[in-house]
mmCIF file of C-alpha atoms in Angstrom:
data_model
loop_
_atom_site.group_PDB
_atom_site.id
_atom_site.type_symbol
_atom_site.label_atom_id
_atom_site.label_comp_id
_atom_site.label_asym_id
_atom_site.label_seq_id
_atom_site.Cartn_x
_atom_site.Cartn_y
_atom_site.Cartn_z
ATOM 1 C CA MET H 1 40.962 58.367 18.521
ATOM 2 C CA SER H 2 42.769 55.895 16.318
ATOM 3 C CA ALA H 3 42.490 52.162 15.715
ATOM 4 C CA ALA H 4 45.996 52.030 14.239
ATOM 5 C CA HIS H 5 47.672 54.060 16.992
ATOM 6 C CA PRO H 6 45.613 53.843 20.203
ATOM 7 C CA ILE H 7 46.121 56.045 23.248
ATOM 8 C CA ILE H 8 45.450 55.096 26.881
ATOM 9 C CA ALA H 9 45.394 57.849 29.504
ATOM 10 C CA ILE H 10 45.309 57.561 33.287
ATOM 11 C CA THR H 11 44.265 60.829 34.868
ATOM 12 C CA GLY H 12 44.016 61.858 38.487
ATOM 13 C CA SER H 13 45.054 64.500 40.980
ATOM 14 C CA SER H 14 48.325 64.635 42.885
ATOM 15 C CA GLY H 15 48.216 61.898 45.507
ATOM 16 C CA ALA H 16 45.323 60.060 43.865
ATOM 17 C CA GLY H 17 47.261 56.869 43.138
ATOM 18 C CA THR H 18 47.695 57.041 39.356
ATOM 19 C CA THR H 19 51.213 55.599 39.654
ATOM 20 C CA SER H 20 49.845 52.371 41.141
ATOM 21 C CA VAL H 21 47.446 52.003 38.210
ATOM 22 C CA SER H 22 50.343 52.607 35.807
ATOM 23 C CA ARG H 23 52.260 49.719 37.380
ATOM 24 C CA THR H 24 49.303 47.423 36.704
ATOM 25 C CA PHE H 25 49.254 48.458 33.054
ATOM 26 C CA ASP H 26 53.000 47.877 32.831
ATOM 27 C CA GLN H 27 52.442 44.306 34.054
ATOM 28 C CA ILE H 28 49.684 43.745 31.495
ATOM 29 C CA PHE H 29 51.787 45.194 28.663
ATOM 30 C CA ARG H 30 54.722 42.923 29.499
ATOM 31 C CA ARG H 31 52.508 39.859 29.826
ATOM 32 C CA GLU H 32 50.664 40.532 26.562
ATOM 33 C CA GLY H 33 53.731 41.611 24.589
ATOM 34 C CA VAL H 34 52.465 45.162 24.027
ATOM 35 C CA LYS H 35 55.126 47.788 23.279
ATOM 36 C CA ALA H 36 54.078 51.087 24.853
ATOM 37 C CA ALA H 37 55.428 54.612 24.637
ATOM 38 C CA PHE H 38 55.191 55.953 28.201
ATOM 39 C CA VAL H 39 54.547 59.641 28.765
ATOM 40 C CA GLU H 40 54.299 61.361 32.162
ATOM 41 C CA GLY H 41 52.045 64.350 32.596
ATOM 42 C CA ASP H 42 54.700 66.207 34.626
ATOM 43 C CA ALA H 43 56.706 66.539 31.415
ATOM 44 C CA PHE H 44 54.079 69.002 30.191
ATOM 45 C CA HIS H 45 54.395 71.447 33.054
ATOM 46 C CA ARG H 46 55.411 74.848 31.722
ATOM 47 C CA TYR H 47 58.030 75.586 34.395
ATOM 48 C CA ASP H 48 60.760 73.559 36.037
ATOM 49 C CA ARG H 49 60.941 73.437 39.837
ATOM 50 C CA ALA H 50 63.022 76.590 40.317
ATOM 51 C CA GLU H 51 61.012 78.569 37.762
ATOM 52 C CA MET H 52 57.743 77.485 39.373
ATOM 53 C CA ARG H 53 58.890 78.640 42.793
ATOM 54 C CA SER H 54 59.900 81.993 41.326
ATOM 55 C CA ARG H 55 56.626 82.418 39.438
ATOM 56 C CA MET H 56 54.618 81.412 42.481
ATOM 57 C CA ALA H 57 56.382 84.029 44.595
ATOM 58 C CA GLU H 58 55.672 86.656 41.932
ATOM 59 C CA GLU H 59 51.993 85.727 41.736
ATOM 60 C CA THR H 60 51.645 85.707 45.507
ATOM 61 C CA ALA H 61 53.187 89.178 45.669
ATOM 62 C CA ARG H 62 50.534 90.299 43.178
ATOM 63 C CA GLY H 63 47.808 88.902 45.424
ATOM 64 C CA ASN H 64 47.196 85.740 43.395
ATOM 65 C CA HIS H 65 47.146 82.911 45.943
ATOM 66 C CA HIS H 66 45.781 80.287 43.535
ATOM 67 C CA PHE H 67 48.649 79.911 41.077
ATOM 68 C CA SER H 68 49.094 76.139 40.814
ATOM 69 C CA HIS H 69 50.304 73.162 38.784
ATOM 70 C CA PHE H 70 46.702 72.302 37.967
ATOM 71 C CA GLY H 71 45.765 75.186 35.672
ATOM 72 C CA PRO H 72 46.420 76.212 32.050
ATOM 73 C CA GLU H 73 48.884 78.976 32.958
ATOM 74 C CA THR H 74 51.393 76.428 34.246
ATOM 75 C CA ASN H 75 50.918 73.620 31.752
ATOM 76 C CA LEU H 76 51.516 73.034 28.039
ATOM 77 C CA PHE H 77 48.018 71.829 27.182
ATOM 78 C CA GLY H 78 48.486 72.668 23.515
ATOM 79 C CA GLU H 79 51.680 70.617 23.277
ATOM 80 C CA LEU H 80 49.997 67.696 25.049
ATOM 81 C CA GLU H 81 47.092 67.738 22.611
ATOM 82 C CA GLU H 82 49.521 67.978 19.703
ATOM 83 C CA LEU H 83 51.349 64.874 20.966
ATOM 84 C CA PHE H 84 48.088 62.934 21.200
ATOM 85 C CA ARG H 85 46.931 64.148 17.778
ATOM 86 C CA SER H 86 50.247 63.313 16.155
ATOM 87 C CA TYR H 87 50.439 59.856 17.730
ATOM 88 C CA ALA H 88 46.868 59.015 16.743
ATOM 89 C CA GLU H 89 47.621 59.970 13.140
ATOM 90 C CA SER H 90 51.082 58.498 12.676
ATOM 91 C CA GLY H 91 52.267 56.700 15.808
ATOM 92 C CA ARG H 92 54.850 59.441 16.285
ATOM 93 C CA GLY H 93 55.309 62.481 18.471
ATOM 94 C CA ARG H 94 57.694 64.337 20.760
ATOM 95 C CA ALA H 95 57.909 64.334 24.540
ATOM 96 C CA ARG H 96 60.368 64.922 27.349
ATOM 97 C CA LYS H 97 60.893 63.825 30.944
ATOM 98 C CA TYR H 98 60.601 65.700 34.216
ATOM 99 C CA LEU H 99 63.372 64.583 36.568
ATOM 100 C CA HIS H 100 61.787 64.329 40.002
ATOM 101 C CA ASP H 101 64.799 63.375 42.138
ATOM 102 C CA GLU H 102 68.528 62.629 42.173
ATOM 103 C CA ALA H 103 68.037 59.052 40.980
ATOM 104 C CA GLU H 104 66.136 60.178 37.885
ATOM 105 C CA ALA H 105 68.407 63.148 37.211
ATOM 106 C CA ALA H 106 71.801 61.435 37.560
ATOM 107 C CA PRO H 107 71.761 59.536 34.198
ATOM 108 C CA PHE H 108 71.142 62.840 32.390
ATOM 109 C CA GLY H 109 73.733 64.845 34.315
ATOM 110 C CA GLN H 110 71.043 67.325 35.349
ATOM 111 C CA LYS H 111 69.594 68.681 38.559
ATOM 112 C CA PRO H 112 66.367 67.276 40.028
ATOM 113 C CA GLY H 113 63.336 69.355 39.129
ATOM 114 C CA THR H 114 64.454 70.015 35.556
ATOM 115 C CA PHE H 115 63.305 68.761 32.148
ATOM 116 C CA THR H 116 65.201 66.706 29.614
ATOM 117 C CA ALA H 117 65.305 67.868 26.008
ATOM 118 C CA TRP H 118 62.329 67.158 23.761
ATOM 119 C CA GLU H 119 62.820 63.895 21.868
ATOM 120 C CA ASP H 120 60.942 61.734 19.401
ATOM 121 C CA LEU H 121 58.956 58.866 20.887
ATOM 122 C CA PRO H 122 60.317 55.344 20.278
ATOM 123 C CA ARG H 123 59.450 53.955 16.858
ATOM 124 C CA ASP H 124 57.001 51.121 16.190
ATOM 125 C CA THR H 125 55.102 51.234 19.471
ATOM 126 C CA ASP H 126 51.684 49.614 19.834
ATOM 127 C CA VAL H 127 50.130 52.186 22.142
ATOM 128 C CA LEU H 128 50.788 55.560 23.779
ATOM 129 C CA PHE H 129 50.341 55.397 27.550
ATOM 130 C CA TYR H 130 49.901 58.665 29.474
ATOM 131 C CA GLU H 131 49.768 59.035 33.250
ATOM 132 C CA GLY H 132 49.247 62.419 34.850
ATOM 133 C CA LEU H 133 46.963 65.272 35.804
ATOM 134 C CA HIS H 134 45.387 66.216 32.485
ATOM 135 C CA GLY H 135 44.688 63.190 30.297
ATOM 136 C CA ALA H 136 41.086 64.305 29.758
ATOM 137 C CA VAL H 137 41.408 68.075 30.044
ATOM 138 C CA VAL H 138 39.236 70.353 27.910
ATOM 139 C CA THR H 139 39.445 74.143 27.718
ATOM 140 C CA GLU H 140 38.119 76.749 25.289
ATOM 141 C CA SER H 141 41.126 76.190 23.026
ATOM 142 C CA VAL H 142 42.240 72.613 23.771
ATOM 143 C CA ASN H 143 40.514 69.229 23.829
ATOM 144 C CA VAL H 144 42.956 66.543 24.926
ATOM 145 C CA ALA H 145 40.230 64.032 25.822
ATOM 146 C CA ARG H 146 38.927 63.620 22.253
ATOM 147 C CA HIS H 147 42.116 61.859 21.118
ATOM 148 C CA VAL H 148 42.131 59.133 23.797
ATOM 149 C CA ASP H 149 40.815 55.626 23.124
ATOM 150 C CA LEU H 150 40.722 54.487 26.762
ATOM 151 C CA LEU H 151 40.384 57.126 29.487
ATOM 152 C CA ILE H 152 40.668 56.015 33.113
ATOM 153 C CA GLY H 153 40.083 58.209 36.147
ATOM 154 C CA VAL H 154 41.689 57.446 39.500
ATOM 155 C CA VAL H 155 39.579 59.286 42.023
ATOM 156 C CA PRO H 156 39.808 58.453 45.736
ATOM 157 C CA VAL H 157 37.276 60.301 47.870
ATOM 158 C CA MET H 158 38.678 63.725 48.653
ATOM 159 C CA ASN H 159 39.678 63.199 52.288
ATOM 160 C CA LEU H 160 41.533 60.012 51.341
ATOM 161 C CA GLU H 161 43.235 61.831 48.473
ATOM 162 C CA TRP H 162 44.420 64.508 50.885
ATOM 163 C CA ILE H 163 45.643 61.932 53.413
ATOM 164 C CA GLN H 164 47.619 60.160 50.707
ATOM 165 C CA LYS H 165 49.124 63.449 49.510
ATOM 166 C CA LEU H 166 49.990 64.565 53.030
ATOM 167 C CA HIS H 167 51.765 61.329 53.873
ATOM 168 C CA ARG H 168 53.573 61.153 50.517
ATOM 169 C CA ASP H 169 54.786 64.753 50.528
ATOM 170 C CA LYS H 170 55.872 64.629 54.166
ATOM 171 C CA ALA H 171 57.683 61.283 53.854
ATOM 172 C CA ALA H 172 59.173 61.582 50.366
ATOM 173 C CA ARG H 173 59.676 65.345 50.055
ATOM 174 C CA GLY H 174 60.136 66.487 53.640
ATOM 175 C CA TYR H 175 57.235 68.962 53.581
ATOM 176 C CA SER H 176 55.423 70.011 56.734
ATOM 177 C CA THR H 177 51.688 69.498 57.223
ATOM 178 C CA GLU H 178 51.241 73.259 56.961
ATOM 179 C CA ALA H 179 53.098 73.425 53.635
ATOM 180 C CA VAL H 180 51.036 70.608 52.121
ATOM 181 C CA THR H 181 47.815 72.176 53.422
ATOM 182 C CA ASP H 182 48.801 75.471 51.787
ATOM 183 C CA THR H 183 49.375 73.629 48.485
ATOM 184 C CA ILE H 184 45.940 71.995 48.682
ATOM 185 C CA LEU H 185 44.259 75.348 49.332
ATOM 186 C CA ARG H 186 46.198 77.115 46.569
ATOM 187 C CA ARG H 187 45.220 74.455 44.032
ATOM 188 C CA MET H 188 41.533 74.326 44.904
ATOM 189 C CA PRO H 189 40.120 76.671 42.186
ATOM 190 C CA ASP H 190 42.108 74.912 39.436
ATOM 191 C CA TYR H 191 41.187 71.546 40.965
ATOM 192 C CA VAL H 192 37.503 72.416 40.643
ATOM 193 C CA HIS H 193 37.766 73.824 37.111
ATOM 194 C CA TYR H 194 40.352 71.572 35.441
ATOM 195 C CA ILE H 195 40.738 68.320 37.397
ATOM 196 C CA ILE H 196 37.246 67.320 38.539
ATOM 197 C CA PRO H 197 35.478 67.881 35.160
ATOM 198 C CA GLN H 198 37.738 65.274 33.571
ATOM 199 C CA PHE H 199 36.033 62.464 35.466
ATOM 200 C CA ALA H 200 32.802 63.068 33.572
ATOM 201 C CA ARG H 201 34.716 62.333 30.340
ATOM 202 C CA THR H 202 36.522 59.167 31.440
ATOM 203 C CA HIS H 203 35.436 55.742 30.230
ATOM 204 C CA ILE H 204 36.102 54.126 33.626
ATOM 205 C CA ASN H 205 36.592 55.598 37.090
ATOM 206 C CA PHE H 206 38.243 53.755 39.959
ATOM 207 C CA GLN H 207 37.363 55.322 43.284
ATOM 208 C CA ARG H 208 38.638 54.054 46.635
ATOM 209 C CA VAL H 209 36.312 54.769 49.562
ATOM 210 C CA PRO H 210 37.685 54.193 53.090
ATOM 211 C CA VAL H 211 35.498 52.505 55.691
ATOM 212 C CA VAL H 212 37.442 54.026 58.581
ATOM 213 C CA ASP H 213 37.173 57.552 59.956
ATOM 214 C CA THR H 214 38.888 60.087 57.652
ATOM 215 C CA SER H 215 36.867 63.074 58.818
ATOM 216 C CA ASN H 216 39.987 65.150 59.574
ATOM 217 C CA PRO H 217 42.623 64.247 56.971
ATOM 218 C CA PHE H 218 45.136 66.728 58.373
ATOM 219 C CA ILE H 219 45.647 64.776 61.595
ATOM 220 C CA ALA H 220 45.362 61.232 60.220
ATOM 221 C CA ARG H 221 48.304 59.159 61.455
ATOM 222 C CA PHE H 222 47.967 56.438 58.830
ATOM 223 C CA VAL H 223 46.773 56.095 55.244
ATOM 224 C CA PRO H 224 43.770 53.725 55.182
ATOM 225 C CA THR H 225 44.874 50.419 53.707
ATOM 226 C CA PRO H 226 43.147 48.757 50.756
ATOM 227 C CA ASP H 227 41.571 46.279 53.174
ATOM 228 C CA GLU H 228 40.089 49.246 55.048
ATOM 229 C CA SER H 229 38.434 50.477 51.865
ATOM 230 C CA MET H 230 35.847 49.643 49.247
ATOM 231 C CA LEU H 231 36.466 50.070 45.548
ATOM 232 C CA VAL H 232 33.850 51.712 43.328
ATOM 233 C CA ILE H 233 34.273 51.014 39.592
ATOM 234 C CA ARG H 234 32.067 53.091 37.293
ATOM 235 C CA PHE H 235 31.768 52.364 33.562
ATOM 236 C CA ALA H 236 30.543 55.265 31.416
ATOM 237 C CA ASP H 237 29.163 52.786 28.890
ATOM 238 C CA PRO H 238 28.254 49.394 30.406
ATOM 239 C CA ARG H 239 27.607 47.777 27.010
ATOM 240 C CA GLY H 240 29.992 44.886 26.407
ATOM 241 C CA ILE H 241 31.102 44.655 30.049
ATOM 242 C CA ASP H 242 30.737 41.102 31.418
ATOM 243 C CA PHE H 243 29.378 42.029 34.829
ATOM 244 C CA PRO H 244 28.459 38.456 35.881
ATOM 245 C CA TYR H 245 32.042 37.359 35.223
ATOM 246 C CA LEU H 246 33.511 40.296 37.156
ATOM 247 C CA LEU H 247 31.181 39.673 40.092
ATOM 248 C CA SER H 248 32.111 35.987 40.153
ATOM 249 C CA MET H 249 35.841 36.763 40.114
ATOM 250 C CA LEU H 250 35.737 39.601 42.668
ATOM 251 C CA GLN H 251 34.592 37.902 45.844
ATOM 252 C CA ASN H 252 32.090 39.870 47.956
ATOM 253 C CA SER H 253 31.494 42.399 45.180
ATOM 254 C CA PHE H 254 28.087 43.708 44.135
ATOM 255 C CA MET H 255 26.476 46.139 41.717
ATOM 256 C CA SER H 256 25.227 49.394 43.203
ATOM 257 C CA ARG H 257 23.981 50.733 39.860
ATOM 258 C CA ALA H 258 23.578 49.356 36.359
ATOM 259 C CA ASN H 259 27.055 50.638 35.435
ATOM 260 C CA THR H 260 28.826 50.379 38.805
ATOM 261 C CA ILE H 261 30.565 47.559 40.673
ATOM 262 C CA VAL H 262 31.563 47.821 44.334
ATOM 263 C CA ALA H 263 34.352 45.473 45.460
ATOM 264 C CA PRO H 264 36.626 45.085 48.489
ATOM 265 C CA GLY H 265 39.547 47.512 48.277
ATOM 266 C CA GLY H 266 42.060 44.709 48.560
ATOM 267 C CA LYS H 267 40.850 43.426 45.190
ATOM 268 C CA MET H 268 41.900 46.575 43.319
ATOM 269 C CA ASP H 269 44.857 45.055 41.473
ATOM 270 C CA LEU H 270 42.827 41.973 40.481
ATOM 271 C CA ALA H 271 39.910 44.170 39.426
ATOM 272 C CA MET H 272 42.136 46.269 37.192
ATOM 273 C CA GLN H 273 43.681 43.166 35.638
ATOM 274 C CA LEU H 274 40.227 41.714 34.929
ATOM 275 C CA VAL H 275 38.783 44.959 33.549
ATOM 276 C CA PHE H 276 41.724 46.269 31.521
ATOM 277 C CA THR H 277 43.139 43.099 29.970
ATOM 278 C CA PRO H 278 40.142 42.458 27.644
ATOM 279 C CA MET H 279 40.102 46.143 26.728
ATOM 280 C CA ILE H 280 43.763 46.016 25.716
ATOM 281 C CA TRP H 281 43.044 42.856 23.716
ATOM 282 C CA ARG H 282 40.333 44.736 21.821
ATOM 283 C CA LEU H 283 42.580 47.739 21.186
ATOM 284 C CA MET H 284 45.385 45.513 19.882
ATOM 285 C CA ASP H 285 42.964 43.514 17.722
ATOM 286 C CA ALA H 286 41.619 46.744 16.204
ATOM 287 C CA ARG H 287 45.209 47.874 15.619
ATOM 288 C CA ARG H 288 46.063 44.651 13.789
ATOM 289 C CA ARG H 289 42.942 44.911 11.630
ATOM 290 C CA ALA H 290 43.747 48.531 10.797
ATOM 291 C CA GLY H 291 47.280 47.491 9.812
ATOM 292 C CA ALA H 292 45.942 44.682 7.616
ATOM 293 C CA ALA H 293 43.546 47.110 5.929
ATOM 294 C CA ARG H 294 46.413 49.499 5.158
ATOM 295 C CA GLU H 295 48.441 46.685 3.599
ATOM 296 C CA LEU H 296 45.473 45.761 1.400
ATOM 297 C CA GLU H 297 45.171 49.347 0.228
ATOM 298 C CA LYS H 298 48.831 49.366 -0.763
ATOM 299 C CA ALA H 299 48.546 46.061 -2.662
#
């Protein structure tokens, strides 16, 4: 963690909705004049799309049916921790991009599913912003979570997460229900060991809970809308959180525990704006004070 060079990480599984949370942060950064270095977790996969397919076929032939994007064998956890450590110390680091589709790949003259070259992060940024699978991952040899100043988990209840993934992968990637189901099953051991434990380390969790029947996610025709959901916001440390203010601003919300607010799902964007904006103010204030202290030391 670093007052001078803070790091914010959004972590969640595939299909959890981390991209929507990232858009909210982008709005806050632009409104507050915060210059962020954006890093996507997909950039720290070990293999590009073609290599991953080849490795997966090899592992399946060996009888390993749980080789997935979620585990340490297929990700550069060490490089991710090194980026966070370097940024926290100096505001610098190296990253790359994973090119998901033709639109992203065209400016680089590359094929979709490949990585760009490693490059230095932009200079003079105020904060490093990470969005991906492993912002709070910890293994025997790596501890990414310890470097992050604000850790946020995006954790829809599991059936909703699967519904969102099924609809996204079928609509955007042309996968069949059977193919997506196979992916979910293959990832399950790594999901249990490397994704779920992160949400005990996060500072805040946002969990969307549908209030419609999602008992069989594999036949759901529609993704439950925000208005068909409730939003559970859990704060690891409730000290300093102005709960009366949040309850007054989020109509029909209530507290289910001393550290947990429940609000209508349609209020998710407003809730994130209300919760995160003061936190970003505090991070930027601490950054300015750290900068002023460094200048005094030089004088």
